[in-house]
Tab-separated table of C-alpha atoms in Angstrom:
chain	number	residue	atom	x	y	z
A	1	UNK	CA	-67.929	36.110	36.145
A	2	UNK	CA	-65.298	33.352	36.691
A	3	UNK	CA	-62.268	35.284	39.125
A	4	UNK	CA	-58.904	33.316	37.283
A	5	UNK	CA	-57.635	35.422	34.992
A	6	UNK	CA	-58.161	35.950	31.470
A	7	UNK	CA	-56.884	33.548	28.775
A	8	UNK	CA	-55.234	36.672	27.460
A	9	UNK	CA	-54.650	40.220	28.170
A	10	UNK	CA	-54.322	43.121	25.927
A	11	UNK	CA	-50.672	43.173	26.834
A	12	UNK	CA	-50.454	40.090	25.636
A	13	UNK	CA	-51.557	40.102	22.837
A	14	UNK	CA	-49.507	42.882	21.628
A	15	UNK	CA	-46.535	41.399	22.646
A	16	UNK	CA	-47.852	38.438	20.497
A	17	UNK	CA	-48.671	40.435	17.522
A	18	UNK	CA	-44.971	42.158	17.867
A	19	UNK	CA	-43.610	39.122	18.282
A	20	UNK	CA	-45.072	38.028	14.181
A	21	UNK	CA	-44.070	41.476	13.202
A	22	UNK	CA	-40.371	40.807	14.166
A	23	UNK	CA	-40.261	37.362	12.810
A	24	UNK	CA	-42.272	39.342	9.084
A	25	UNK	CA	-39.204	42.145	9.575
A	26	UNK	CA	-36.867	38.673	9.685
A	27	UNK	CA	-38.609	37.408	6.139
A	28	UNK	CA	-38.711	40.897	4.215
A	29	UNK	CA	-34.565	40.798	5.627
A	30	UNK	CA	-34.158	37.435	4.237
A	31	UNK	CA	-35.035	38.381	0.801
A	32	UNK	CA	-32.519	39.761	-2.069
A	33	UNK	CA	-33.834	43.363	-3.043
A	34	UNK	CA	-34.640	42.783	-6.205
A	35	UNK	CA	-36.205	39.455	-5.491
A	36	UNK	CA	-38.524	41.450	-2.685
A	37	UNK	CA	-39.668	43.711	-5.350
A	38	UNK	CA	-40.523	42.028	-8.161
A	39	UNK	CA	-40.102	37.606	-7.660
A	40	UNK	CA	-43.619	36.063	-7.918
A	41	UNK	CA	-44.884	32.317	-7.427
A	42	UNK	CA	-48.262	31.554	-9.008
A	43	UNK	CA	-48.790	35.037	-9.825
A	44	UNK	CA	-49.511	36.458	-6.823
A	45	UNK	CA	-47.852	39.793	-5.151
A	46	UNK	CA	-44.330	40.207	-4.864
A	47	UNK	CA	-43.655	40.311	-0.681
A	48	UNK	CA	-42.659	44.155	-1.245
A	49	UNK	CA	-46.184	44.073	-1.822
A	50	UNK	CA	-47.710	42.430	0.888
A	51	UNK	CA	-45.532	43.847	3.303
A	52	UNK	CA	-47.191	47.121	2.001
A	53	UNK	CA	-50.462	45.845	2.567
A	54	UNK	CA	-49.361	44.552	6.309
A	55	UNK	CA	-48.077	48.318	7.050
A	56	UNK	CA	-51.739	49.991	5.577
A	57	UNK	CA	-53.586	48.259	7.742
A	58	UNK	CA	-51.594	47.880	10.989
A	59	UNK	CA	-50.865	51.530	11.988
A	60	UNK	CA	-54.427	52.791	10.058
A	61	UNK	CA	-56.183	49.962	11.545
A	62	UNK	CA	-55.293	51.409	14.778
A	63	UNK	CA	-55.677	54.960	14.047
A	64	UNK	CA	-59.063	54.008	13.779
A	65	UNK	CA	-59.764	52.175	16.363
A	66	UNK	CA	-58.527	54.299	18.878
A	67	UNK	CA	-61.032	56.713	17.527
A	68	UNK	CA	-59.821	58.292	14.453
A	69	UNK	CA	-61.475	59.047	11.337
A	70	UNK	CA	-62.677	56.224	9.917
A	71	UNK	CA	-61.339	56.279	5.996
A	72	UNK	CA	-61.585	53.635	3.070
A	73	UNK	CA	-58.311	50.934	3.243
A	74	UNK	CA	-55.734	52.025	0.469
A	75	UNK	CA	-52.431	50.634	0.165
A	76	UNK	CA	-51.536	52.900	-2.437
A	77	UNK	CA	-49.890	55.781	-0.848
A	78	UNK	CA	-46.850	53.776	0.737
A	79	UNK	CA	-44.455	55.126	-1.609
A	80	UNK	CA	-42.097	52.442	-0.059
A	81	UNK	CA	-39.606	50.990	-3.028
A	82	UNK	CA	-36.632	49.935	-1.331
A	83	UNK	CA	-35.900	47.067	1.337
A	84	UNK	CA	-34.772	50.267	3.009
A	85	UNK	CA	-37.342	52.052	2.980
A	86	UNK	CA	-39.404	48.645	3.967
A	87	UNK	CA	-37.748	47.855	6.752
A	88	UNK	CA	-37.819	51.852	7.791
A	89	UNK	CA	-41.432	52.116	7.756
A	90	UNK	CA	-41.358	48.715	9.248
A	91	UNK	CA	-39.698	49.716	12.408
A	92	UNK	CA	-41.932	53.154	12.671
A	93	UNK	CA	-45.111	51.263	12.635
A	94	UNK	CA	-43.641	48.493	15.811
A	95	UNK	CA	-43.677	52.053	17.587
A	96	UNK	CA	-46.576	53.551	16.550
A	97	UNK	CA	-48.503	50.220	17.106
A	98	UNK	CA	-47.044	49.880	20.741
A	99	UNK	CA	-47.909	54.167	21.202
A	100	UNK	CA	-51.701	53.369	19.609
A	101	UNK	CA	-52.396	50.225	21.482
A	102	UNK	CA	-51.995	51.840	24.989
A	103	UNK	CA	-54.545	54.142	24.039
A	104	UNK	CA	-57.148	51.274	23.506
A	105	UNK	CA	-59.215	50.733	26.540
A	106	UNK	CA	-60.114	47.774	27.702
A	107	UNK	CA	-64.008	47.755	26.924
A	108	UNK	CA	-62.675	48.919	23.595
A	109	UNK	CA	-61.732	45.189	22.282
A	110	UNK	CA	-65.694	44.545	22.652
A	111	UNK	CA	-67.560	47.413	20.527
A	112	UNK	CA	-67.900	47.040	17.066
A	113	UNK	CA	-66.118	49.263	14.643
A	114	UNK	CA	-66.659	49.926	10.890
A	115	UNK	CA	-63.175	49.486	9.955
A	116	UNK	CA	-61.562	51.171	6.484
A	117	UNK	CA	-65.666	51.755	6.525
A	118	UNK	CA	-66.076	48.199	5.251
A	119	UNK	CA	-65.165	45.424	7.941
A	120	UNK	CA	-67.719	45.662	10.637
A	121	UNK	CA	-66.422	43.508	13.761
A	122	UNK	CA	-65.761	43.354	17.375
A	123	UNK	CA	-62.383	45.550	17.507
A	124	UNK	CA	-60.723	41.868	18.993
A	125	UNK	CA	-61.703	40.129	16.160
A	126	UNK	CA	-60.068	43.092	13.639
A	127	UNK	CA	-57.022	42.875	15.533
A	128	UNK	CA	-57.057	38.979	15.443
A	129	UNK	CA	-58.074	39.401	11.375
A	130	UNK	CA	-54.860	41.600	11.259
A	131	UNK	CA	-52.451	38.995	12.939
A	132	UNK	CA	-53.818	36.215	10.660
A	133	UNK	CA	-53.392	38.148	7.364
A	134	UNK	CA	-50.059	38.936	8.464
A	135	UNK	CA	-49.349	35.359	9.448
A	136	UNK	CA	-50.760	34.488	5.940
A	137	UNK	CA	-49.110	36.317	3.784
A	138	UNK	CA	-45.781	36.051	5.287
A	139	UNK	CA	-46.154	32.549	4.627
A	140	UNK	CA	-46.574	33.083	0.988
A	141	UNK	CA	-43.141	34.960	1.661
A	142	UNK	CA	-41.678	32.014	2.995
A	143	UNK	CA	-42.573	30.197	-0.168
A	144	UNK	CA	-41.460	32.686	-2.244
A	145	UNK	CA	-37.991	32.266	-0.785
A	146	UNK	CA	-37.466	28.775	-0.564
A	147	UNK	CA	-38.039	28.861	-4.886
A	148	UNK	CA	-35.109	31.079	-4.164
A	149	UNK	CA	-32.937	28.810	-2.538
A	150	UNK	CA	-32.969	30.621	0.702
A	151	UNK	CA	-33.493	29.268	4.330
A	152	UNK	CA	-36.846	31.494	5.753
A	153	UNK	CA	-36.357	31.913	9.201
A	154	UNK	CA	-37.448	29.894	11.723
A	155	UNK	CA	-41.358	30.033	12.496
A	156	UNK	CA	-40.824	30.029	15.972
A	157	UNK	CA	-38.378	33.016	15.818
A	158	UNK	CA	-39.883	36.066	17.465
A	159	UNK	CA	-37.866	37.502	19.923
A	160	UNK	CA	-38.513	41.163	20.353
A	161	UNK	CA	-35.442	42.214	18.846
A	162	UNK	CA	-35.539	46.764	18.952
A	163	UNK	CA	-34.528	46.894	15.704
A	164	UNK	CA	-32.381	50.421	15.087
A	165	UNK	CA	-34.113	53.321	13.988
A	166	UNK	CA	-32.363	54.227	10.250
B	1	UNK	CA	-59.050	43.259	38.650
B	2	UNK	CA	-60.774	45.546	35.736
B	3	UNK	CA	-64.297	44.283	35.527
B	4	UNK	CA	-64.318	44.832	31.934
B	5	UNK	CA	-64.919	41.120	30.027
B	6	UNK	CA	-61.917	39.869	29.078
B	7	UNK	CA	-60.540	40.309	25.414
B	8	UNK	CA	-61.766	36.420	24.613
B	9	UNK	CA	-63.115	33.530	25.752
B	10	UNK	CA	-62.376	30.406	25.610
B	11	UNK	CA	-65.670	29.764	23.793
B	12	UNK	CA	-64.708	32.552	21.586
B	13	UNK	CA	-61.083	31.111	21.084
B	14	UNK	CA	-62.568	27.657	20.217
B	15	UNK	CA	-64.734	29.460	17.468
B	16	UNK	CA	-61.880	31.343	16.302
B	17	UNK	CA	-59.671	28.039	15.886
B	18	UNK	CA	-63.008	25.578	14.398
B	19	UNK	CA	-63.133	29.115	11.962
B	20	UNK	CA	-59.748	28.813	10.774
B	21	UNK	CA	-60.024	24.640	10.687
B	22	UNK	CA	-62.996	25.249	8.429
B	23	UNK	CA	-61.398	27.241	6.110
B	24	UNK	CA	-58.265	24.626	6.069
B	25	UNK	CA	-60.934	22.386	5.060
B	26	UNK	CA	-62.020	24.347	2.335
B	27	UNK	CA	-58.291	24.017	1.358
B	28	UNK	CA	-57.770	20.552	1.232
B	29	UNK	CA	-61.069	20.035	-0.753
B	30	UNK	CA	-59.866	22.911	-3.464
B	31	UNK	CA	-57.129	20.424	-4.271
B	32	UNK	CA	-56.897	17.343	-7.224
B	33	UNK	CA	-56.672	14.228	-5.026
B	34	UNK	CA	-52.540	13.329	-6.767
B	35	UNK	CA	-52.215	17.251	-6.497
B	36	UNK	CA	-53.066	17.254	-3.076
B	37	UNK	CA	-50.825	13.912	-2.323
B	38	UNK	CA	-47.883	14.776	-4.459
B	39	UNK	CA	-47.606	18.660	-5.779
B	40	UNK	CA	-44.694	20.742	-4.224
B	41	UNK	CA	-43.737	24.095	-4.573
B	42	UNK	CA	-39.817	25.183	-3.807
B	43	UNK	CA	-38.943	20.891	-2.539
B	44	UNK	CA	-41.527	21.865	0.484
B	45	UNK	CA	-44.033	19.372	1.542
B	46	UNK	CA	-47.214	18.332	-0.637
B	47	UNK	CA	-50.329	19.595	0.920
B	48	UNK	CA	-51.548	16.251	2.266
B	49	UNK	CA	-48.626	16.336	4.871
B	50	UNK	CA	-49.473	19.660	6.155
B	51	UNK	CA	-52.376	18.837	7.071
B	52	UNK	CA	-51.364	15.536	8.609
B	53	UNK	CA	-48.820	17.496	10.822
B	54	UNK	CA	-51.978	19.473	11.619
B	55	UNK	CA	-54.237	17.006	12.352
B	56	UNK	CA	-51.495	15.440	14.580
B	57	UNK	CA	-51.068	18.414	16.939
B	58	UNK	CA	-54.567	19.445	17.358
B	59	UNK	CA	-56.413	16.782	18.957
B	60	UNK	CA	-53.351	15.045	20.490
B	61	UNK	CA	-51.773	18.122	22.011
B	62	UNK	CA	-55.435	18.982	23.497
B	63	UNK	CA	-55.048	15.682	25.130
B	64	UNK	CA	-51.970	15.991	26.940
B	65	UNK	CA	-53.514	19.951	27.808
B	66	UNK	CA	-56.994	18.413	29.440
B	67	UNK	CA	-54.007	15.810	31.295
B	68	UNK	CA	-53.355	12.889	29.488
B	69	UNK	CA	-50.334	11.365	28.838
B	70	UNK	CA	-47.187	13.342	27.383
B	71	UNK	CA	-46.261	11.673	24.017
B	72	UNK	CA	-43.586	12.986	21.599
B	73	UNK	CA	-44.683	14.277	18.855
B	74	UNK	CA	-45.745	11.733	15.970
B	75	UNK	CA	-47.179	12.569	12.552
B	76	UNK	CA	-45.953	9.447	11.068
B	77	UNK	CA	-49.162	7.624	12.478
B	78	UNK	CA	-51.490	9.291	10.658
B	79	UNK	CA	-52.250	6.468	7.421
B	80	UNK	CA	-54.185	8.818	5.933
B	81	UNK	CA	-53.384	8.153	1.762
B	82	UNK	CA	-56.485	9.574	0.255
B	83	UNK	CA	-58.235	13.270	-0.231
B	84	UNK	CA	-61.404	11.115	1.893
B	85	UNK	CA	-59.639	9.979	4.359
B	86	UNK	CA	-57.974	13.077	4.977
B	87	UNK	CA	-60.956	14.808	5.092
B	88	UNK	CA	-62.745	11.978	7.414
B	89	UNK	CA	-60.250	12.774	9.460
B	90	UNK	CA	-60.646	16.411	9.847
B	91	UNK	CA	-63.952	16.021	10.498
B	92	UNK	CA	-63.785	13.573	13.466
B	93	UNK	CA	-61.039	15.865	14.981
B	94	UNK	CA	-63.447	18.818	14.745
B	95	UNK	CA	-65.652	17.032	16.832
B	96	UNK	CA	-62.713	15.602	19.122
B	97	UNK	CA	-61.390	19.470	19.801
B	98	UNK	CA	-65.182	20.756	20.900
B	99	UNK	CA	-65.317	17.847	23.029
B	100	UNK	CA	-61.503	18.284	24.929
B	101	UNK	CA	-62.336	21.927	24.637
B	102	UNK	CA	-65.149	21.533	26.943
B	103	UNK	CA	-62.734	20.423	29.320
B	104	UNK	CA	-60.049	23.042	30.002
B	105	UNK	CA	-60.691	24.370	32.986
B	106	UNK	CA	-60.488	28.777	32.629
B	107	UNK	CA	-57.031	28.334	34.935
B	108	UNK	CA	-56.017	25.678	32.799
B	109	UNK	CA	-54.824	27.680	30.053
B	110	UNK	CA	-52.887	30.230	32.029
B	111	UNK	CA	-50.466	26.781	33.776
B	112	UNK	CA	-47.378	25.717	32.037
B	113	UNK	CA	-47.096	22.239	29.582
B	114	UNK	CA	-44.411	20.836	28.377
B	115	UNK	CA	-46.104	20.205	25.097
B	116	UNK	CA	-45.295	16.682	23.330
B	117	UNK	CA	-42.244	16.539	26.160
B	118	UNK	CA	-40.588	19.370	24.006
B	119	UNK	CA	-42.656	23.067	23.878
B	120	UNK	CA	-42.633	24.464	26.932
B	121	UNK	CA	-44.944	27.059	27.674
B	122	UNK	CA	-48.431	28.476	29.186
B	123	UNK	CA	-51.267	26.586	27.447
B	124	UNK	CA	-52.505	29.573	25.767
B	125	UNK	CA	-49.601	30.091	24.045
B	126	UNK	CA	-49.200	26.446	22.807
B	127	UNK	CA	-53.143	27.003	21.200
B	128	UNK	CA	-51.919	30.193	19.560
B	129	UNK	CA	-49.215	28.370	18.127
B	130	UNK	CA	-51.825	25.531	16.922
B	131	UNK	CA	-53.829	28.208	15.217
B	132	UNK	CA	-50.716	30.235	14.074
B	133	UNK	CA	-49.025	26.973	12.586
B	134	UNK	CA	-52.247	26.019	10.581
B	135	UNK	CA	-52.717	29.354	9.247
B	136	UNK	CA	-49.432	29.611	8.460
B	137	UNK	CA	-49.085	26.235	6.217
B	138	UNK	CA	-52.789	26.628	4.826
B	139	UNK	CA	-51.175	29.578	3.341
B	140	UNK	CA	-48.518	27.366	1.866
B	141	UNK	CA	-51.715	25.345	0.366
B	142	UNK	CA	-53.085	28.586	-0.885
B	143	UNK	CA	-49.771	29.331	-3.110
B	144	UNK	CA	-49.662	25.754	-4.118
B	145	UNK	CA	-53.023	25.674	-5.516
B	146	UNK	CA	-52.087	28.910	-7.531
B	147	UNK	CA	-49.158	27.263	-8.938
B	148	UNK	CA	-51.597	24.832	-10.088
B	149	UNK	CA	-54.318	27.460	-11.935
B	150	UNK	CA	-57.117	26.780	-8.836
B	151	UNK	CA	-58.456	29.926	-6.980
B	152	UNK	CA	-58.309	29.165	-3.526
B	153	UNK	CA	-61.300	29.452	-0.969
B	154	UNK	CA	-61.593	33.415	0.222
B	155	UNK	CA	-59.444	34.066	3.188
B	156	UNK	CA	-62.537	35.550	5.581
B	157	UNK	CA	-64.776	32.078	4.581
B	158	UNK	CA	-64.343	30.907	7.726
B	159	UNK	CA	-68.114	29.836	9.044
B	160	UNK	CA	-68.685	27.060	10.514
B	161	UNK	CA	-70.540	24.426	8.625
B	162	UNK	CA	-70.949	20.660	10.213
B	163	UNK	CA	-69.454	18.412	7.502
B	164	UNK	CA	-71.543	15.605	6.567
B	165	UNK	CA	-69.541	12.966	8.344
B	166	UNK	CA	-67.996	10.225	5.855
């Protein structure tokens, strides 16, 4: 095995994944409430939506990797309908995610896992699937807004900003 | 050190990248060739210069990373005005990237660039923000093409499959 170090550590790549989770917080801020829950382009989700998809499988995701009970993906129980409330559950999961992701060991990132009992990958390349989706559909947000007239925020934007607990 | 194998490769990060590049292929062939060239969603960019700005990071900024010459940034070289010569392009920059891959030394990505004399950071994180970028304006593509009535490829169709060069 080569000695330099690796191209990337787990620290690392949490603080990358937190750093697309504050710049998604930035986009669901960025959008009018009523525009969050219900304004559509090419009839796909609202972002309210696939924010609420983002949060199922981030802190589940990790539930189960760390060695929980594995348990079929469902995005229906975030009873989340209110910017509020989306930006609440938001800022729980940044700390449950940092909590859960100290518990992974390092081998961990290497064995498969069955995830939501249906994706059946490396635990890396879950975690990397999770940071693309995200990345993805916060795009989709960022169309969503500019048929709204508003300015997204900057791509490059993700400053690990501690947002206040409400 | 912890002896575990690190979290990824750079084989493994290459794969990752040609994964998503093959997908963003997928994209560009969903599209009409004028809808491709011309159809905008919200007064953003048609598809066609996405991908340009795409094609004009990845195997340019992997030059400058393997130590060629720093360049500014330029996507207004790319005379690519048709749907085949987009996608002749893609294909010989899939090629180009294994190739310039292969020659990254494992330290490599850990040493500061200043990327196109402008982004100024550890190699990895300039490569993340290759992959990041594209996935982030093939999801642009992937509203646009609902807009226009087309289902797009599925998000996880990401194998690899050698285009027939053009």
């Amino acid at each position: 095995m080569n000695s330099a170090k690796p191209i990337l550590t787990p620290d690392e790549l949490l603080f990358h994944w937190q750093g697309h989770r504050a710049l998604t917080r930035r986009v669901i801020e960025a959008f009018p409430e009523q525009e969050l829950m219900s304004h559509s382009v090419g009839g796909m989700r609202p972002f309210a939506e696939l924010a609420k998809e983002l949060l199922a499988i981030a802190v589940p995701g990790l539930k189960e990797i760390v060695g929980g009970e594995i348990k079929p993906f469902n995005d229906e129980n975030e009873k989340l309908d209110s910017k509020a409330a989306l930006l609440n559950a938001w800022d729980e999961a940044t700390l449950a995610i940092d909590e859960l992701w100290a518990k992974i060991p390092l081998e961990r990132f290497r064995e498969n896992i069955r995830l939501f009992g249906e994706y059946d990958f490396p635990v890396i390349q879950n975690v990397l699937y999770f940071i693309d989706n995200e990345i993805h559909h916060r795009a989709q947000g960022y169309v969503y807004l500019r048929t709204l007239g508003i300015q997204p925020p900057f791509f490059w934007e993700r400053q690990l900003e501690q947002p206040a607990s409400a």
